CSV table of C-alpha atoms and ligand atoms in Angstrom, one decimal:
chain,number,residue,atom,x,y,z
A,1,UNK,CA,101.5,140.4,69.2
A,2,UNK,CA,102.1,136.7,69.6
A,3,UNK,CA,104.9,135.1,71.6
A,4,UNK,CA,107.1,132.1,70.7
A,5,UNK,CA,109.4,129.8,72.7
A,6,UNK,CA,113.1,129.9,72.1
A,7,UNK,CA,113.0,126.1,71.8
A,8,UNK,CA,110.6,126.0,68.9
A,9,UNK,CA,107.3,125.0,70.5
A,10,UNK,CA,104.3,125.5,68.2
A,11,UNK,CA,102.1,127.5,70.6
A,12,UNK,CA,101.8,131.2,70.0
A,13,UNK,CA,100.3,132.7,73.2
A,14,UNK,CA,99.4,136.3,73.8
A,15,UNK,CA,100.9,138.6,76.4
A,16,UNK,CA,98.4,137.9,79.3
A,17,UNK,CA,98.8,134.1,78.8
A,18,UNK,CA,102.5,134.3,79.4
A,19,UNK,CA,102.3,136.9,82.1
A,20,UNK,CA,101.3,134.4,84.8
A,21,UNK,CA,103.4,131.6,83.4
A,22,UNK,CA,107.1,130.9,83.8
A,23,UNK,CA,108.8,128.8,81.2
A,24,UNK,CA,107.3,127.8,77.8
A,25,UNK,CA,106.0,124.2,77.8
A,26,UNK,CA,109.2,123.0,76.1
A,27,UNK,CA,111.4,124.6,78.7
A,28,UNK,CA,112.2,127.6,76.5
A,29,UNK,CA,111.8,131.3,77.2
A,30,UNK,CA,109.2,133.5,75.6
A,31,UNK,CA,110.0,136.2,73.1
A,32,UNK,CA,107.8,138.2,70.8
A,33,UNK,CA,107.5,136.7,67.3
A,34,UNK,CA,109.2,139.8,66.0
A,35,UNK,CA,110.5,143.1,67.4
A,36,UNK,CA,108.3,146.1,66.5
A,37,UNK,CA,110.4,148.4,64.4
A,38,UNK,CA,110.6,152.2,65.1
A,39,UNK,CA,111.4,154.4,62.1
A,40,UNK,CA,112.7,157.9,62.4
A,41,UNK,CA,109.2,159.5,62.8
A,42,UNK,CA,108.1,156.9,65.5
A,43,UNK,CA,111.3,157.6,67.4
A,44,UNK,CA,110.7,161.4,67.2
A,45,UNK,CA,107.2,160.9,68.5
A,46,UNK,CA,108.4,158.9,71.4
A,47,UNK,CA,111.0,161.6,72.3
A,48,UNK,CA,108.1,164.1,72.3
A,49,UNK,CA,106.0,161.8,74.5
A,50,UNK,CA,108.9,161.5,76.9
A,51,UNK,CA,109.5,165.3,76.9
A,52,UNK,CA,105.9,166.4,77.2
A,53,UNK,CA,104.3,163.6,79.3
A,54,UNK,CA,107.1,161.8,81.0
A,55,UNK,CA,108.0,158.3,82.0
A,56,UNK,CA,104.5,156.7,82.5
A,57,UNK,CA,103.4,157.8,79.1
A,58,UNK,CA,106.6,156.6,77.5
A,59,UNK,CA,106.1,153.2,79.2
A,60,UNK,CA,102.6,153.0,77.9
A,61,UNK,CA,103.8,153.7,74.3
A,62,UNK,CA,106.5,151.0,74.5
A,63,UNK,CA,104.4,148.4,76.2
A,64,UNK,CA,101.4,148.9,73.9
A,65,UNK,CA,103.7,147.7,71.0
A,66,UNK,CA,103.9,144.3,72.7
A,67,UNK,CA,100.5,144.0,74.5
A,68,UNK,CA,97.3,143.9,72.6
A,69,UNK,CA,95.2,141.9,75.0
A,70,UNK,CA,94.7,144.6,77.6
A,71,UNK,CA,92.4,147.5,76.5
A,72,UNK,CA,94.3,150.7,75.8
A,73,UNK,CA,92.8,152.7,78.6
A,74,UNK,CA,93.5,150.0,81.2
A,75,UNK,CA,97.1,149.7,80.1
A,76,UNK,CA,97.5,153.5,80.3
A,77,UNK,CA,96.0,153.5,83.8
A,78,UNK,CA,98.3,150.7,84.9
A,79,UNK,CA,101.4,152.6,83.7
A,80,UNK,CA,100.2,155.8,85.4
A,81,UNK,CA,99.5,154.0,88.6
A,82,UNK,CA,103.0,152.3,88.6
A,83,UNK,CA,105.4,155.1,87.6
A,84,UNK,CA,104.6,157.9,90.0
A,85,UNK,CA,107.1,160.3,91.6
A,86,UNK,CA,105.7,159.2,95.0
A,87,UNK,CA,106.9,155.6,94.4
A,88,UNK,CA,110.1,156.4,92.4
A,89,UNK,CA,111.3,159.5,94.2
A,90,UNK,CA,111.6,162.0,91.3
A,91,UNK,CA,109.4,163.4,88.5
A,92,UNK,CA,111.8,162.0,85.9
A,93,UNK,CA,111.5,158.5,87.6
A,94,UNK,CA,115.0,157.6,86.0
A,95,UNK,CA,117.1,160.8,86.0
A,96,UNK,CA,120.5,160.9,84.4
A,97,UNK,CA,123.4,161.9,86.7
A,98,UNK,CA,126.6,163.1,84.9
A,99,UNK,CA,129.9,162.0,86.2
A,100,UNK,CA,131.5,165.3,85.5
A,101,UNK,CA,134.7,166.8,86.9
A,102,UNK,CA,135.1,170.6,87.1
A,103,UNK,CA,137.6,170.7,84.3
A,104,UNK,CA,135.6,168.6,81.9
A,105,UNK,CA,133.5,170.2,79.2
A,106,UNK,CA,131.4,167.2,78.5
A,107,UNK,CA,130.6,164.3,80.8
A,108,UNK,CA,131.8,161.1,79.3
A,109,UNK,CA,129.8,158.9,81.6
A,110,UNK,CA,126.3,159.2,83.0
A,111,UNK,CA,124.6,157.1,85.6
A,112,UNK,CA,121.0,156.4,85.0
A,113,UNK,CA,119.3,156.3,88.4
A,114,UNK,CA,117.0,153.2,88.5
A,115,UNK,CA,117.2,152.6,92.2
A,116,UNK,CA,114.9,155.1,93.8
A,117,UNK,CA,111.9,152.8,94.1
A,118,UNK,CA,110.7,151.2,97.3
A,119,UNK,CA,113.5,148.7,97.8
A,120,UNK,CA,116.4,150.8,96.4
A,121,UNK,CA,117.4,148.5,93.6
A,122,UNK,CA,116.5,148.6,89.9
A,123,UNK,CA,114.3,145.5,90.2
A,124,UNK,CA,111.5,147.8,91.5
A,125,UNK,CA,111.3,149.3,88.0
A,126,UNK,CA,109.8,146.0,86.6
A,127,UNK,CA,108.4,144.4,89.7
A,128,UNK,CA,106.1,147.4,90.6
A,129,UNK,CA,104.5,147.1,87.2
A,130,UNK,CA,104.3,143.3,87.5
A,131,UNK,CA,102.4,143.7,90.8
A,132,UNK,CA,99.8,145.9,89.1
A,133,UNK,CA,99.6,143.7,86.1
A,134,UNK,CA,99.1,140.6,88.2
A,135,UNK,CA,96.4,142.2,90.3
A,136,UNK,CA,94.6,143.4,87.1
A,137,UNK,CA,94.8,140.1,85.3
A,138,UNK,CA,93.9,137.9,88.2
A,139,UNK,CA,90.8,140.1,88.9
A,140,UNK,CA,89.8,139.8,85.2
A,141,UNK,CA,90.0,136.0,85.4
A,142,UNK,CA,88.6,135.7,88.9
A,143,UNK,CA,91.7,133.8,89.9
A,144,UNK,CA,94.2,133.9,92.8
A,145,UNK,CA,97.9,133.2,92.8
A,146,UNK,CA,100.4,132.1,95.4
A,147,UNK,CA,103.8,133.3,94.5
A,148,UNK,CA,106.6,131.1,95.9
A,149,UNK,CA,110.1,132.4,95.6
A,150,UNK,CA,113.7,132.1,96.9
A,151,UNK,CA,115.8,135.1,97.4
A,152,UNK,CA,119.2,136.1,98.7
A,153,UNK,CA,118.3,139.7,98.8
A,154,UNK,CA,117.1,142.1,96.1
A,155,UNK,CA,114.5,140.0,94.2
A,156,UNK,CA,112.6,139.0,97.2
A,157,UNK,CA,112.2,142.4,98.7
A,158,UNK,CA,111.3,143.9,95.3
A,159,UNK,CA,108.6,141.2,94.8
A,160,UNK,CA,107.2,141.7,98.3
A,161,UNK,CA,107.0,145.5,98.0
A,162,UNK,CA,105.3,145.1,94.6
A,163,UNK,CA,102.7,142.6,95.8
A,164,UNK,CA,102.0,143.9,99.3
A,165,UNK,CA,98.3,144.5,99.7
A,166,UNK,CA,97.5,143.4,96.2
A,167,UNK,CA,94.2,141.5,95.8
A,168,UNK,CA,94.3,137.9,94.7
A,169,UNK,CA,98.1,137.5,95.3
A,170,UNK,CA,100.0,136.0,98.3
A,171,UNK,CA,103.7,135.8,98.5
A,172,UNK,CA,105.7,133.1,100.2
A,173,UNK,CA,109.3,134.1,100.1
A,174,UNK,CA,112.1,131.8,101.3
A,175,UNK,CA,115.5,133.2,102.2
A,176,UNK,CA,118.6,131.7,104.0
A,177,UNK,CA,118.2,132.4,107.7
A,178,UNK,CA,120.6,135.1,108.9
A,179,UNK,CA,122.5,135.4,105.6
A,180,UNK,CA,121.1,138.6,104.1
A,181,UNK,CA,122.5,142.0,105.2
A,182,UNK,CA,120.8,143.4,108.3
A,183,UNK,CA,119.3,146.2,106.0
A,184,UNK,CA,117.8,143.6,103.6
A,185,UNK,CA,116.4,141.5,106.4
A,186,UNK,CA,114.8,144.6,108.0
A,187,UNK,CA,113.3,145.6,104.6
A,188,UNK,CA,111.6,142.3,104.1
A,189,UNK,CA,110.7,141.2,107.6
A,190,UNK,CA,109.2,144.5,108.7
A,191,UNK,CA,106.4,144.1,106.1
A,192,UNK,CA,103.3,143.2,108.1
A,193,UNK,CA,100.8,142.9,105.2
A,194,UNK,CA,98.6,139.9,105.5
A,195,UNK,CA,99.4,138.6,102.0
A,196,UNK,CA,103.2,138.6,102.6
A,197,UNK,CA,104.9,135.6,104.2
A,198,UNK,CA,108.6,135.5,105.0
A,199,UNK,CA,110.1,132.0,105.5
A,200,UNK,CA,113.7,132.0,106.8
A,201,UNK,CA,115.2,128.6,105.9
A,202,UNK,CA,117.9,127.1,108.1
A,203,UNK,CA,120.4,126.7,105.3
A,204,UNK,CA,121.9,128.5,102.3
A,205,UNK,CA,120.3,130.1,99.2
A,206,UNK,CA,120.5,126.8,97.3
A,207,UNK,CA,118.4,125.1,99.9
A,208,UNK,CA,115.7,127.7,99.4
A,209,UNK,CA,115.9,127.3,95.6
A,210,UNK,CA,115.7,123.5,95.9
A,211,UNK,CA,112.6,123.8,98.0
A,212,UNK,CA,111.0,126.1,95.4
A,213,UNK,CA,111.9,123.7,92.6
A,214,UNK,CA,110.6,120.7,94.6
A,215,UNK,CA,107.2,122.4,95.2
A,216,UNK,CA,106.9,123.5,91.6
A,217,UNK,CA,107.7,120.0,90.4
A,218,UNK,CA,104.8,118.6,92.4
A,219,UNK,CA,102.2,119.3,89.7
A,220,UNK,CA,99.2,118.2,91.8
A,221,UNK,CA,100.2,120.5,94.7
A,222,UNK,CA,101.1,123.3,92.3
A,223,UNK,CA,97.7,123.2,90.6
A,224,UNK,CA,95.7,122.8,93.8
A,225,UNK,CA,97.4,125.7,95.5
A,226,UNK,CA,97.9,127.8,92.4
A,227,UNK,CA,101.7,128.2,92.8
A,228,UNK,CA,103.4,130.8,90.6
A,229,UNK,CA,106.7,132.7,90.4
A,230,UNK,CA,108.1,136.1,89.7
A,231,UNK,CA,111.6,135.2,88.6
A,232,UNK,CA,113.7,137.1,86.2
A,233,UNK,CA,112.8,135.0,83.1
A,234,UNK,CA,109.3,136.5,83.2
A,235,UNK,CA,108.8,138.4,79.9
A,236,UNK,CA,106.8,141.2,81.4
A,237,UNK,CA,109.7,142.1,83.7
A,238,UNK,CA,112.1,142.2,80.8
A,239,UNK,CA,109.6,144.3,78.8
A,240,UNK,CA,109.2,146.9,81.6
A,241,UNK,CA,113.0,147.3,81.6
A,242,UNK,CA,113.1,148.2,77.8
A,243,UNK,CA,111.4,151.5,78.7
A,244,UNK,CA,114.3,153.0,80.6
A,245,UNK,CA,116.7,152.5,77.8
A,246,UNK,CA,114.5,154.8,75.8
A,247,UNK,CA,114.3,157.3,78.7
A,248,UNK,CA,118.1,157.2,79.1
A,249,UNK,CA,118.7,157.7,75.4
A,250,UNK,CA,116.3,160.7,75.2
A,251,UNK,CA,118.0,162.4,78.2
A,252,UNK,CA,121.6,161.9,76.9
A,253,UNK,CA,120.9,163.1,73.3
A,254,UNK,CA,119.3,166.1,71.6
A,255,UNK,CA,118.4,164.4,68.3
A,256,UNK,CA,117.8,160.9,67.1
A,257,UNK,CA,120.9,161.0,64.9
A,258,UNK,CA,123.1,160.6,68.0
A,259,UNK,CA,124.1,157.3,69.5
A,260,UNK,CA,124.7,156.3,73.1
A,261,UNK,CA,126.3,153.2,74.6
A,262,UNK,CA,125.1,151.5,77.8
A,263,UNK,CA,127.1,149.5,80.4
A,264,UNK,CA,125.0,147.1,82.4
A,265,UNK,CA,126.1,145.4,85.7
A,266,UNK,CA,124.9,141.9,84.9
A,267,UNK,CA,124.0,138.6,86.6
A,268,UNK,CA,121.1,136.8,85.0
A,269,UNK,CA,121.3,138.8,81.8
A,270,UNK,CA,117.8,140.2,82.2
A,271,UNK,CA,118.7,143.9,82.4
A,272,UNK,CA,121.1,144.0,79.5
A,273,UNK,CA,118.7,141.7,77.5
A,274,UNK,CA,116.2,144.5,77.7
A,275,UNK,CA,118.8,146.8,76.1
A,276,UNK,CA,119.2,144.3,73.3
A,277,UNK,CA,115.5,144.4,72.7
A,278,UNK,CA,115.5,148.2,72.6
A,279,UNK,CA,118.4,148.1,70.1
A,280,UNK,CA,116.6,145.5,68.0
A,281,UNK,CA,113.6,147.9,67.9
A,282,UNK,CA,115.8,150.6,66.4
A,283,UNK,CA,116.9,152.7,69.4
A,284,UNK,CA,120.3,154.1,68.3
A,285,UNK,CA,122.4,152.2,70.8
A,286,UNK,CA,126.1,151.9,69.8
A,287,UNK,CA,127.5,149.4,72.2
A,288,UNK,CA,125.9,147.3,75.0
A,289,UNK,CA,128.6,146.5,77.5
A,290,UNK,CA,128.1,143.6,79.8
A,291,UNK,CA,129.8,144.1,83.2
A,292,UNK,CA,130.3,141.1,85.5
A,293,UNK,CA,132.0,140.6,88.8
A,294,UNK,CA,134.3,137.7,89.7
A,295,UNK,CA,131.6,135.4,88.5
A,296,UNK,CA,132.4,136.1,84.9
A,297,UNK,CA,130.3,133.5,83.0
A,298,UNK,CA,129.1,136.2,80.6
A,299,UNK,CA,132.3,138.0,80.1
A,300,UNK,CA,133.9,134.7,79.3
A,301,UNK,CA,131.3,134.0,76.6
A,302,UNK,CA,131.7,137.4,74.9
A,303,UNK,CA,135.5,137.1,75.0
A,304,UNK,CA,135.8,133.4,73.9
A,305,UNK,CA,132.5,132.1,72.5
A,306,UNK,CA,132.4,129.5,75.3
A,307,UNK,CA,129.5,129.5,77.8
A,308,UNK,CA,130.6,127.5,80.8
A,309,UNK,CA,128.1,127.2,83.7
A,310,UNK,CA,129.7,127.2,87.1
A,311,UNK,CA,129.0,124.7,89.8
A,312,UNK,CA,127.7,125.9,93.2
A,313,UNK,CA,131.2,125.4,94.6
A,314,UNK,CA,132.8,127.6,91.9
A,315,UNK,CA,130.4,130.4,92.4
A,316,UNK,CA,132.1,133.0,94.5
A,317,UNK,CA,130.5,135.1,97.2
A,318,UNK,CA,131.5,138.7,96.3
A,319,UNK,CA,130.8,142.2,97.4
A,320,UNK,CA,128.4,142.7,94.5
A,321,UNK,CA,126.3,139.7,95.6
A,322,UNK,CA,123.3,140.3,93.3
A,323,UNK,CA,125.6,139.4,90.4
A,324,UNK,CA,126.8,136.2,92.0
A,325,UNK,CA,125.4,133.7,89.5
A,326,UNK,CA,126.4,130.3,88.2
A,327,UNK,CA,124.4,130.5,85.1
A,328,UNK,CA,122.5,133.4,83.4
A,329,UNK,CA,118.9,132.5,83.2
A,330,UNK,CA,117.9,135.0,80.5
A,331,UNK,CA,120.9,134.3,78.3
A,332,UNK,CA,119.0,131.8,76.1
A,333,UNK,CA,116.9,134.7,74.7
A,334,UNK,CA,120.0,136.5,73.3
A,335,UNK,CA,121.5,133.3,72.0
A,336,UNK,CA,118.3,132.5,70.2
A,337,UNK,CA,118.6,135.8,68.3
A,338,UNK,CA,122.3,135.2,67.8
A,339,UNK,CA,121.4,131.8,66.2
A,340,UNK,CA,119.1,133.6,63.8
A,341,UNK,CA,116.1,132.4,65.9
A,342,UNK,CA,116.7,128.7,65.2
A,343,UNK,CA,114.6,127.0,67.9
A,344,UNK,CA,116.0,123.5,67.2
A,345,UNK,CA,119.6,124.7,67.5
A,346,UNK,CA,118.8,126.6,70.7
A,347,UNK,CA,117.1,123.5,72.1
A,348,UNK,CA,120.2,121.5,71.2
A,349,UNK,CA,122.6,123.7,73.1
A,350,UNK,CA,120.5,124.8,76.0
A,351,UNK,CA,118.5,121.6,76.5
A,352,UNK,CA,120.4,118.4,77.0
A,353,UNK,CA,123.8,119.6,75.9
A,354,UNK,CA,124.1,122.2,78.7
A,355,UNK,CA,122.6,120.1,81.5
A,356,UNK,CA,124.9,117.1,80.6
A,357,UNK,CA,128.2,118.8,79.6
A,358,UNK,CA,127.8,122.1,81.5
A,359,UNK,CA,129.0,124.2,78.6
A,360,UNK,CA,128.6,125.0,74.9
A,361,UNK,CA,131.1,126.4,72.5
A,362,UNK,CA,130.2,128.8,69.7
A,363,UNK,CA,133.7,130.0,69.0
A,364,UNK,CA,133.8,128.1,65.7
A,365,UNK,CA,130.3,129.2,64.7
A,366,UNK,CA,130.0,132.0,62.2
A,367,UNK,CA,127.2,133.5,64.4
A,368,UNK,CA,129.6,134.2,67.3
A,369,UNK,CA,131.3,137.2,65.6
A,370,UNK,CA,127.9,138.7,65.2
A,371,UNK,CA,127.5,139.2,69.0
A,372,UNK,CA,130.0,142.1,68.7
A,373,UNK,CA,129.5,143.2,65.1
A,374,UNK,CA,125.7,143.0,64.4
A,375,UNK,CA,124.4,143.0,68.0
A,376,UNK,CA,126.9,145.5,69.4
A,377,UNK,CA,128.0,143.6,72.5
A,378,UNK,CA,131.2,144.1,74.5
A,379,UNK,CA,132.1,142.9,78.0
A,380,UNK,CA,134.4,143.2,80.9
A,381,UNK,CA,134.8,142.0,84.5
A,382,UNK,CA,135.6,143.6,87.8
A,383,UNK,CA,137.0,142.3,91.1
A,384,UNK,CA,136.7,143.4,94.8
A,385,UNK,CA,139.8,145.5,94.4
A,386,UNK,CA,138.5,147.2,91.3
A,387,UNK,CA,135.2,147.8,93.0
A,388,UNK,CA,136.8,149.5,96.1
A,389,UNK,CA,139.0,151.6,93.8
A,390,UNK,CA,136.1,152.7,91.6
A,391,UNK,CA,134.0,153.6,94.6
A,392,UNK,CA,136.9,155.7,95.9
A,393,UNK,CA,137.6,157.3,92.5
A,394,UNK,CA,134.0,158.2,91.8
A,395,UNK,CA,133.7,159.8,95.3
A,396,UNK,CA,137.0,161.7,95.0
A,397,UNK,CA,136.5,163.0,91.4
A,398,UNK,CA,132.7,163.5,91.3
A,399,UNK,CA,131.6,163.6,94.9
A,400,UNK,CA,129.2,160.8,94.5
A,401,UNK,CA,128.8,157.5,96.4
A,402,UNK,CA,127.9,154.6,94.3
A,403,UNK,CA,126.9,151.0,95.2
A,404,UNK,CA,129.1,148.0,94.6
A,405,UNK,CA,127.2,146.7,91.5
A,406,UNK,CA,127.2,150.1,89.9
A,407,UNK,CA,130.9,150.3,90.6
A,408,UNK,CA,131.5,147.2,88.6
A,409,UNK,CA,129.6,148.9,85.8
A,410,UNK,CA,131.6,152.2,86.0
A,411,UNK,CA,134.9,150.2,86.1
A,412,UNK,CA,134.0,148.3,82.9
A,413,UNK,CA,132.5,151.4,81.2
A,414,UNK,CA,135.8,153.3,81.6
A,415,UNK,CA,137.5,150.5,79.5
A,416,UNK,CA,135.0,150.9,76.7
A,417,UNK,CA,134.6,154.7,76.3
A,418,UNK,CA,134.6,156.0,72.7
A,419,UNK,CA,134.9,159.5,71.5
A,420,UNK,CA,131.7,161.4,70.8
A,421,UNK,CA,129.5,158.6,72.2
A,422,UNK,CA,128.0,159.2,75.7
A,423,UNK,CA,128.2,156.1,77.9
A,424,UNK,CA,125.3,155.5,80.2
A,425,UNK,CA,125.9,153.2,83.2
A,426,UNK,CA,122.8,151.7,84.7
A,427,UNK,CA,122.8,152.3,88.5
A,428,UNK,CA,121.3,149.1,89.8
A,429,UNK,CA,121.2,149.7,93.6
A,430,UNK,CA,121.8,152.4,96.2
A,431,UNK,CA,124.9,152.1,98.4
A,432,UNK,CA,123.0,151.8,101.7
A,433,UNK,CA,122.0,148.2,100.7
A,434,UNK,CA,125.7,147.2,100.7
A,435,UNK,CA,127.0,149.4,103.4
A,436,UNK,CA,129.8,147.2,104.7
A,437,UNK,CA,131.8,147.6,101.4
A,438,UNK,CA,131.2,151.3,101.3
A,439,UNK,CA,132.6,151.6,104.8
A,440,UNK,CA,135.6,149.6,103.6
A,441,UNK,CA,136.1,151.9,100.6
A,442,UNK,CA,135.3,155.3,102.1
A,443,UNK,CA,135.5,154.8,105.8
A,444,UNK,CA,132.0,156.2,106.4
A,445,UNK,CA,128.4,155.0,106.2
A,446,UNK,CA,126.5,155.7,103.0
A,447,UNK,CA,123.5,158.0,103.2
A,448,UNK,CA,120.2,156.4,104.2
A,449,UNK,CA,117.0,157.6,102.6
A,450,UNK,CA,114.8,159.1,105.3
A,451,UNK,CA,112.0,156.5,104.9
A,452,UNK,CA,114.5,153.8,106.0
A,453,UNK,CA,115.6,155.5,109.2
A,454,UNK,CA,115.5,153.0,112.0
A,455,UNK,CA,114.0,150.1,110.1
A,456,UNK,CA,116.3,147.6,111.8
A,457,UNK,CA,114.3,148.3,115.0
A,458,UNK,CA,110.8,147.7,113.6
A,459,UNK,CA,108.8,144.7,114.6
A,460,UNK,CA,109.5,141.7,112.3
A,461,UNK,CA,107.3,139.0,110.9
A,462,UNK,CA,109.2,135.9,109.8
A,463,UNK,CA,108.8,132.2,110.2
A,464,UNK,CA,112.1,130.3,110.7
A,465,UNK,CA,111.9,126.8,109.3
A,466,UNK,CA,114.1,123.7,108.7
A,467,UNK,CA,115.1,123.1,105.1
A,468,UNK,CA,112.2,120.7,104.6
A,469,UNK,CA,109.8,120.7,101.6
A,470,UNK,CA,106.9,119.2,103.5
A,471,UNK,CA,107.2,121.9,106.2
A,472,UNK,CA,107.0,124.6,103.6
A,473,UNK,CA,104.1,123.0,101.9
A,474,UNK,CA,102.2,122.6,105.2
A,475,UNK,CA,102.8,126.3,105.9
A,476,UNK,CA,101.4,127.3,102.5
A,477,UNK,CA,98.3,125.1,103.0
A,478,UNK,CA,97.7,126.6,106.4
A,479,UNK,CA,97.8,130.1,105.1
A,480,UNK,CA,95.6,129.6,102.0
A,481,UNK,CA,92.1,129.8,103.5
B,501,PLP,C1,119.6,141.7,90.0
B,501,PLP,C2,120.7,142.7,90.1
B,501,PLP,C3,121.7,142.8,89.1
B,501,PLP,C4,121.8,141.8,87.9
B,501,PLP,O1,120.7,142.0,87.0
B,501,PLP,P1,120.4,140.9,85.9
B,501,PLP,O2,119.1,141.4,85.3
B,501,PLP,O3,120.2,139.6,86.7
B,501,PLP,O4,121.5,140.8,85.0
B,501,PLP,C5,122.7,143.7,89.2
B,501,PLP,N1,122.7,144.6,90.3
B,501,PLP,C6,121.8,144.5,91.3
B,501,PLP,C7,121.9,145.5,92.4
B,501,PLP,C8,120.7,143.6,91.2
B,501,PLP,O5,119.8,143.6,92.2
């Protein structure tokens, strides 16, 4: 399998070449040259693999369609090592939980539990695999990598738990000092592994992101100190997420004649883009429903055809903070497919146009209608009040406590239910990560998994630093032998 850039660059690298890279050389995002197609017998075989051998084997089957530069037995071993019940909490790895009231014959909505990994958010599903892939590929090349990142919460902790103790990898993770939830701070700062470095920047998230950009733009420094990233545009992360759409589908259906729909709490469009890839491969997905919070860049696009990036000042801080985005960094992948894979056209709207005007408008383009008709997309938005009400409703009707992001998904899913089609909402985090809003909704603390008992009191390792690029660079230099 070869990969191409959404902006039409001539290079056609293989999987391991793009694994350690971020953007394509022309600023585009990587996608496979074509989506492998699964016919009825291939889908039946995958269902059997899932039923008889479980998630890790299913992951191997899906990944091997896209990766041909890692020997089969190695890829198999990497999948087995990653998706274990010890790391993900259950033998199913991603069990379906029906939202079913006593008087209902059939559940209308299922939650797919993706948040039982080490940091209690779905990002572990991809990041844990990425950690093992990085370690494998760096060893094979005899190289090392220093991952520099900026986080306001979920991504940073998922990256650190995935990379801790891994050979050849160091993580330097910046975060805004004092601005993450106490639970999130404790999760990250209590890691004492030698290869994990927490840098708390005196500033806001954008200051952290600016520092990361400034370091990455210093090409001499970047090369000398082998600076890399693990951000959500990484194709390997997206690919890992394709697998749980298959696992969700196989659990909600008995035969491959049935369809399901998914609702996905969305920010950077990575998670739901993986659903798009699964659907393009032939997984019988009816609708893919994009759920946003008050930062509704994506809902606006699917309603109107206008994609309007928000400024920092227009991006609201909400109670589903992992979806507080001003632009959706993976969206270019979907638009590329929407534009019938026209790289020049994608370049025209995402390159200069977007950075100068701050928006593009496809409402008059014949392709826009295809988002709903051919590609099956719908959308909706949710607000703080909706979130609180949904958390209360799900607790009262089904006895289940859900997190704020998942609540946005359930709220929007309820608006898109269709007869006879099960709706699967992806559960993107556990409620303990966003305890304050759960207390507001239900008046009590969410359950805390036993392994996180008392983490706020553990010793912490974090370097507080002024928002100064040179200080961060000096810190990196000092900690790379
Ligand atoms: C990252 C995240 C999201 C958004 O996912 P995208 O792939 O960026 O669309 C939603 N919910 C939670 C809890 C997250 O951590």
